[in-house]
Coordinates of C-alpha atoms in Angstrom, one line a residue:
X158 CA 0.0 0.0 0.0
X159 CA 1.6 3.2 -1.0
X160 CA 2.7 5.7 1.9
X161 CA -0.1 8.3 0.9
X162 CA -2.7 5.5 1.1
X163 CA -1.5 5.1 4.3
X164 CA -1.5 8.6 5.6
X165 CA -5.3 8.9 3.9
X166 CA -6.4 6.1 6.4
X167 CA -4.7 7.1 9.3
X168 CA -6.4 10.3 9.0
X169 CA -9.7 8.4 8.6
X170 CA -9.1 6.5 11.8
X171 CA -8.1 9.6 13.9
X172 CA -10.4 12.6 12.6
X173 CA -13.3 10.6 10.9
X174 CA -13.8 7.9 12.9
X175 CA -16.5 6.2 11.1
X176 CA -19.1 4.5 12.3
X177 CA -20.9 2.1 10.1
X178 CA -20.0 0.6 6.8
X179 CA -21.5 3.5 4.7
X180 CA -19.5 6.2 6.5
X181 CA -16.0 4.4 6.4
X182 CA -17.1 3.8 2.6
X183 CA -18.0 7.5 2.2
X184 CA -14.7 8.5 4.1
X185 CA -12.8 6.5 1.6
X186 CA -14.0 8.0 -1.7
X187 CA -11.9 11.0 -2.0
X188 CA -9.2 8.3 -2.2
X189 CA -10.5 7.9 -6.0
X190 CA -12.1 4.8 -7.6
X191 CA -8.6 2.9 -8.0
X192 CA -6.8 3.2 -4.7
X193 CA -10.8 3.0 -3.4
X194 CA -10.9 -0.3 -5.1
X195 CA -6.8 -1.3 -3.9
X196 CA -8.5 -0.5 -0.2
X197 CA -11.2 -2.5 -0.2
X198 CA -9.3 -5.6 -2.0
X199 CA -6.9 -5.2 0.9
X200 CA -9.8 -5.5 3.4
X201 CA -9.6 -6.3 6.2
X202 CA -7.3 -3.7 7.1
X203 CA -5.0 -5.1 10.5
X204 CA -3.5 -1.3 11.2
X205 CA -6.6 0.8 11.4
X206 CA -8.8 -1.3 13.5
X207 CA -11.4 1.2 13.0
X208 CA -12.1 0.6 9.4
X209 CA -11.4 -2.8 9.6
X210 CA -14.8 -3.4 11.4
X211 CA -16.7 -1.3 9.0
X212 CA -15.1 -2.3 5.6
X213 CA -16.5 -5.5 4.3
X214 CA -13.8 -8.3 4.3
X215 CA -12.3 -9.0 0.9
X216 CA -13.2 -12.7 0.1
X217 CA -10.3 -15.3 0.1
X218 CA -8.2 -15.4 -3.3
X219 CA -9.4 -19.4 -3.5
X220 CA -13.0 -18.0 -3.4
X221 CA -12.1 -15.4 -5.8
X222 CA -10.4 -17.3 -8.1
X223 CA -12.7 -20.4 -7.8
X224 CA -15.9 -17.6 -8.6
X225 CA -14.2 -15.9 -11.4
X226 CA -11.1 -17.9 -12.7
X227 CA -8.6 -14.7 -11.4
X228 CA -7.6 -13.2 -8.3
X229 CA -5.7 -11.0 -6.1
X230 CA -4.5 -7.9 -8.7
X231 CA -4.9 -9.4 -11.6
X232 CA -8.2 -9.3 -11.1
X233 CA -8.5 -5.8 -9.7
X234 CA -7.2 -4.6 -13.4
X235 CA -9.8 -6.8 -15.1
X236 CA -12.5 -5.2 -12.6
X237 CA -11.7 -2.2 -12.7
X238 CA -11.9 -1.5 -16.8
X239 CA -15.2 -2.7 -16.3
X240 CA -16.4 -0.7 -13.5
X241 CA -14.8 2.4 -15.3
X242 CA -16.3 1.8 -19.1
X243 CA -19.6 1.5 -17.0
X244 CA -19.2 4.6 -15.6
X245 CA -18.7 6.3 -18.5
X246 CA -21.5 4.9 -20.9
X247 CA -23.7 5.3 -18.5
X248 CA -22.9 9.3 -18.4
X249 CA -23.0 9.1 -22.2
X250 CA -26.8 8.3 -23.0
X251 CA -28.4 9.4 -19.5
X252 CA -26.9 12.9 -19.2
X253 CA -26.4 11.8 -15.1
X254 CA -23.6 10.3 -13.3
X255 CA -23.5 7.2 -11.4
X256 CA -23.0 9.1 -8.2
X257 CA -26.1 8.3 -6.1
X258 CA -27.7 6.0 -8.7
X259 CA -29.4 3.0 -7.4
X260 CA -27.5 0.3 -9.1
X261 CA -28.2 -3.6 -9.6
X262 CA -25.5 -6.5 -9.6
X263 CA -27.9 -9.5 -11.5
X264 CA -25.4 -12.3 -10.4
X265 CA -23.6 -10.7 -7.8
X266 CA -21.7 -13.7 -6.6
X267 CA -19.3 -12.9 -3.9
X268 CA -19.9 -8.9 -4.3
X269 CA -16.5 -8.0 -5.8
X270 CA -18.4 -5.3 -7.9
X271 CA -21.0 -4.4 -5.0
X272 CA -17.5 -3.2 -3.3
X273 CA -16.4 -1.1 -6.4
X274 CA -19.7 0.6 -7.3
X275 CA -20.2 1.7 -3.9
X276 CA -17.8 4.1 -5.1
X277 CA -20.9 5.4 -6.7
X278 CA -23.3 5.0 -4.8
X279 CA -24.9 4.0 -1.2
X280 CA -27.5 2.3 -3.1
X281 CA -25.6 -1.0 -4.7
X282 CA -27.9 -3.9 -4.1
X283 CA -27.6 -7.3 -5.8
X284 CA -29.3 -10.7 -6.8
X285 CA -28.1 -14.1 -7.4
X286 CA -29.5 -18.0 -8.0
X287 CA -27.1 -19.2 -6.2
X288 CA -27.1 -19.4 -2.5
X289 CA -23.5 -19.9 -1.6
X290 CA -22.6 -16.9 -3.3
X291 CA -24.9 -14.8 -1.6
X292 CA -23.7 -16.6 1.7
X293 CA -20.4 -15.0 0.6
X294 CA -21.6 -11.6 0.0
X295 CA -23.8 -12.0 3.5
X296 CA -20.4 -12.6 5.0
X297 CA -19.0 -9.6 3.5
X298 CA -21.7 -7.5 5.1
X299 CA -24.1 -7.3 2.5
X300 CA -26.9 -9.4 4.0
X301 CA -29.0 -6.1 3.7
X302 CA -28.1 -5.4 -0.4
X303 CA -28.6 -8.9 -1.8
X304 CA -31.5 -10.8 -2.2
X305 CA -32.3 -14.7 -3.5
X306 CA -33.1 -14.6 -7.4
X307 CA -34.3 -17.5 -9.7
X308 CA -32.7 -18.8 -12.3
X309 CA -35.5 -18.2 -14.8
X310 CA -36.8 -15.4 -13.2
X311 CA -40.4 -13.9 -14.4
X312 CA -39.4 -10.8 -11.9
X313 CA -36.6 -9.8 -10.1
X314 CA -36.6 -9.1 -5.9
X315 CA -37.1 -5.9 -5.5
X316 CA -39.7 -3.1 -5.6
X317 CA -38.0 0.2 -6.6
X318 CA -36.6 0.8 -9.9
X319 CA -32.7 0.9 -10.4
X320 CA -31.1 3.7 -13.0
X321 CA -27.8 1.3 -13.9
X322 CA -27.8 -2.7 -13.9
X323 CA -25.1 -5.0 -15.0
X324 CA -24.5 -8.5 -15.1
X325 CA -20.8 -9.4 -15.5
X326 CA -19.7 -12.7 -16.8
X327 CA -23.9 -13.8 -16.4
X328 CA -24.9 -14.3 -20.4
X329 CA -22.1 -15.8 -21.3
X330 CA -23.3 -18.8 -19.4
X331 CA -27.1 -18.8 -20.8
X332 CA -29.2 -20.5 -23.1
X333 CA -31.3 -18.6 -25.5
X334 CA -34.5 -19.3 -23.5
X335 CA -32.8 -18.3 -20.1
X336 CA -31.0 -15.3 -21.8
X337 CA -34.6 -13.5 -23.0
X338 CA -36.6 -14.4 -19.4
X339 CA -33.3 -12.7 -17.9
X340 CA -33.4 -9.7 -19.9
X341 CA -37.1 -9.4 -19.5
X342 CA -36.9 -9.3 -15.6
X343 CA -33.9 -7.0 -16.1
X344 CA -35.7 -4.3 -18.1
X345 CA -38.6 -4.7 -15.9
X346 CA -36.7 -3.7 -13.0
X347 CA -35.0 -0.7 -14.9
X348 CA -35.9 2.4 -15.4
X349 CA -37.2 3.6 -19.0
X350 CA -33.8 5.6 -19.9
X351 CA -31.7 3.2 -17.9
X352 CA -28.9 1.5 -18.7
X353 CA -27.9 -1.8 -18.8
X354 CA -24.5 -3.7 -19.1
X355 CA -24.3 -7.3 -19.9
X356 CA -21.0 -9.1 -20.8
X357 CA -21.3 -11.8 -24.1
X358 CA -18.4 -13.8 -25.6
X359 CA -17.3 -13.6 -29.0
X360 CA -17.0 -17.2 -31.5
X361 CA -13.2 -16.9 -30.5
X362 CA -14.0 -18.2 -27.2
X363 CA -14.6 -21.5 -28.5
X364 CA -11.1 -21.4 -30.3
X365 CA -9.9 -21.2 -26.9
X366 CA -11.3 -24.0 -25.6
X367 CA -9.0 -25.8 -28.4
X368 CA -6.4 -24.5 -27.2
X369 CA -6.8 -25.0 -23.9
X370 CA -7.4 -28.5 -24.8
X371 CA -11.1 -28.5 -23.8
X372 CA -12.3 -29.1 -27.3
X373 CA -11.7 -31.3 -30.3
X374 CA -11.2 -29.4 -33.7
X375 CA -14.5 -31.0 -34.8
X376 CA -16.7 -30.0 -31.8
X377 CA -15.0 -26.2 -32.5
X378 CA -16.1 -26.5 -36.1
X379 CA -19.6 -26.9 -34.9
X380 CA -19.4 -24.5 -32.4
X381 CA -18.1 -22.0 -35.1
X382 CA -21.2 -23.3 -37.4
X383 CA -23.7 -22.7 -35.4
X384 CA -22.6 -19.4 -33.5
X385 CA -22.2 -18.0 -37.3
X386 CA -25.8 -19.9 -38.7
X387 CA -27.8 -18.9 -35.8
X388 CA -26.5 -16.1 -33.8
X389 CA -26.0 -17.8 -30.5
X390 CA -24.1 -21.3 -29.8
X391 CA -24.5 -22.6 -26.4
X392 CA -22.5 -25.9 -24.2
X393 CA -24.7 -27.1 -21.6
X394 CA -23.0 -28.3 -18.3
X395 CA -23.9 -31.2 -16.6
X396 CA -24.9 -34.9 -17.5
X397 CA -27.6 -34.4 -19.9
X398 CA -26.8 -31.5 -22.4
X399 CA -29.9 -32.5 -24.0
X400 CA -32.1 -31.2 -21.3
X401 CA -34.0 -28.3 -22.3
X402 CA -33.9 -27.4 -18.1
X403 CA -30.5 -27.4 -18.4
X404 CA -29.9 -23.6 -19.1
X405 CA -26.7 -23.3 -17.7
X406 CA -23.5 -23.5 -19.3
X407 CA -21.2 -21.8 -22.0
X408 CA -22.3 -19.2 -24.9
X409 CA -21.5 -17.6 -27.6
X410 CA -23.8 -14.7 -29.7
X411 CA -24.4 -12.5 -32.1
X412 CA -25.3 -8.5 -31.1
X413 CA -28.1 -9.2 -34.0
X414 CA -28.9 -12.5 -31.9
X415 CA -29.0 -10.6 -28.7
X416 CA -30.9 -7.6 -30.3
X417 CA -33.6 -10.3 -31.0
X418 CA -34.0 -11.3 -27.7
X419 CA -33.1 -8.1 -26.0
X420 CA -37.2 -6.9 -26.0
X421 CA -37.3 -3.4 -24.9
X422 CA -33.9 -2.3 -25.0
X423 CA -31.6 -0.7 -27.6
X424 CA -28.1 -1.5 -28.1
X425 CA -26.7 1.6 -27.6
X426 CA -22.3 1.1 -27.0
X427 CA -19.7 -1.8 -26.8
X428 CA -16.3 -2.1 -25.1
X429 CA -14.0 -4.4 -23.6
X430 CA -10.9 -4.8 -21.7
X431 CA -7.8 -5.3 -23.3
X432 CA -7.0 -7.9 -20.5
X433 CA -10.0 -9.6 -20.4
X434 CA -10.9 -10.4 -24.1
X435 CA -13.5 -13.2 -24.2
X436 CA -15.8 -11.0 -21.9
X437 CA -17.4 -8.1 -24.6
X438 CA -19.8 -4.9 -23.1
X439 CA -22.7 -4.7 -24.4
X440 CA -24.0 -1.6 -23.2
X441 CA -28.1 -1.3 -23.6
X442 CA -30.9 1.3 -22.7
X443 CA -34.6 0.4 -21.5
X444 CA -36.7 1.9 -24.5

């Protein structure tokens, strides 16, 4: 941690002295998003006692990497374009910042974006199928921002609108049918104007399966076929990849694909991080 880092937090624990998990969050913000982001992937924090019973608990780099396939800085970097290209679309076609917005995780896992949108905002809640991820988020300190989602859902958990929503690394492990009930909830829990963020994976990905020596060079050709023929190619897990239940997995798509199944929203921008190719922004806006 770099000796001004330090100095910032000291000063928190002496003059500030906050008292809940918003306030040490809030006293940490004129830090700026990145050394924001270092602090809280450093948490807990042994040498300011203080924050370190405020600041959720960074989860261990096993859960981290066993969640998300990186860890530790590595996946800071990778984090952290995304966080920053959602800021800025979001700014681009609402006029607004995300400053105060009421922002969604949809698949939240083990919170690592709930931490670095609260730079944001106060108002970061997120949703997830899975219980043991939201046991890791509860354990963070977030039992009061997440809530229990299904994994087809007709609606998602919570009453109030949200201006920004994002699912990171979510679509690229959908069927077609899952994908539109997902996007449906989504933009029924959006404001019209809002903005939404999803992440899908270009045909490459499936070339990288070959390489990593997860695919035969006939299965790719398939793949390749059938993401080009129909927009949207799709690898169930599990015993039974014929199971029309089974809607979790690995996917590919189209934007004209996803534009199809996308009802009510408008592909509006695309990005990506340079470090983190197979995982594409789609960036669209509740019409």
């Amino acid at each position: 941690m770099l000796s001004f880092v330090q100095d910032f937090l000291a000063n928190v624990e002496t003059d500030i002295k906050p008292a809940s998990r918003d306030a040490a969050l809030a006293a940490l913000r004129p830090l700026g998003l990145t050394d924001f982001a270092a602090t809280l992937w450093a948490s807990p924090l042994p040498d300011y006692r203080l924050l370190a019973r405020h600041l959720p608990p960074m989860s261990p780099t096993e859960v981290q990497a066993r969640w998300t396939g990186s860890q530790g800085v590595k996946l800071l970097s990778q984090s952290l374009s995304f966080v920053q290209s959602c800021s800025e679309n979001y700014t681009a076609f609402t006029e607004k910042t995300l400053h105060n917005a009421r922002i969604l995780d949809f698949g939240c896992g083990y919170g690592r974006f709930l931490r670095l949108f609260s730079y944001y905002s106060d108002n970061v809640f997120g949703c997830d199928a899975w219980e043991a991820s939201l046991d890791q988020s509860r354990e963070a300190g977030f039992g009061d921002r997440v809530r229990k989602s299904d994994s087809l859902p007709e609606r998602l958990p919570f009453d109030a609108p949200f201006d920004f929503a994002f699912a990171f690394s979510v679509f690229t492990h959908l069927n077609e049918h899952a994908t539109r009930l997902c996007l449906r909830a989504l933009h029924n829990a959006v404001k019209k104007g809002g903005v939404l963020c999803i992440t899908i994976r270009p045909p490459d990905y499936w070339e990288d399966r070959l390489a990593d020596r997860k695919m035969t060079k006939e299965t790719l050709q398939h793949f390749l076929a059938t993401h080009q023929q129909r927009g949207f190619a799709f690898l169930p897990h599990g015993t039974k990849p014929d199971d029309p239940g089974n809607s979790y997995g690995d996917s590919s798509m189209t934007l004209d694909r996803l534009a199809e199944l996308a009802e009510g929203w408008k592909i509006v921008a695309l990005d990506r991080a340079l470090d983190d190719p197979m995982q594409r922004y789609v960036f669209l806006q509740a019409i």
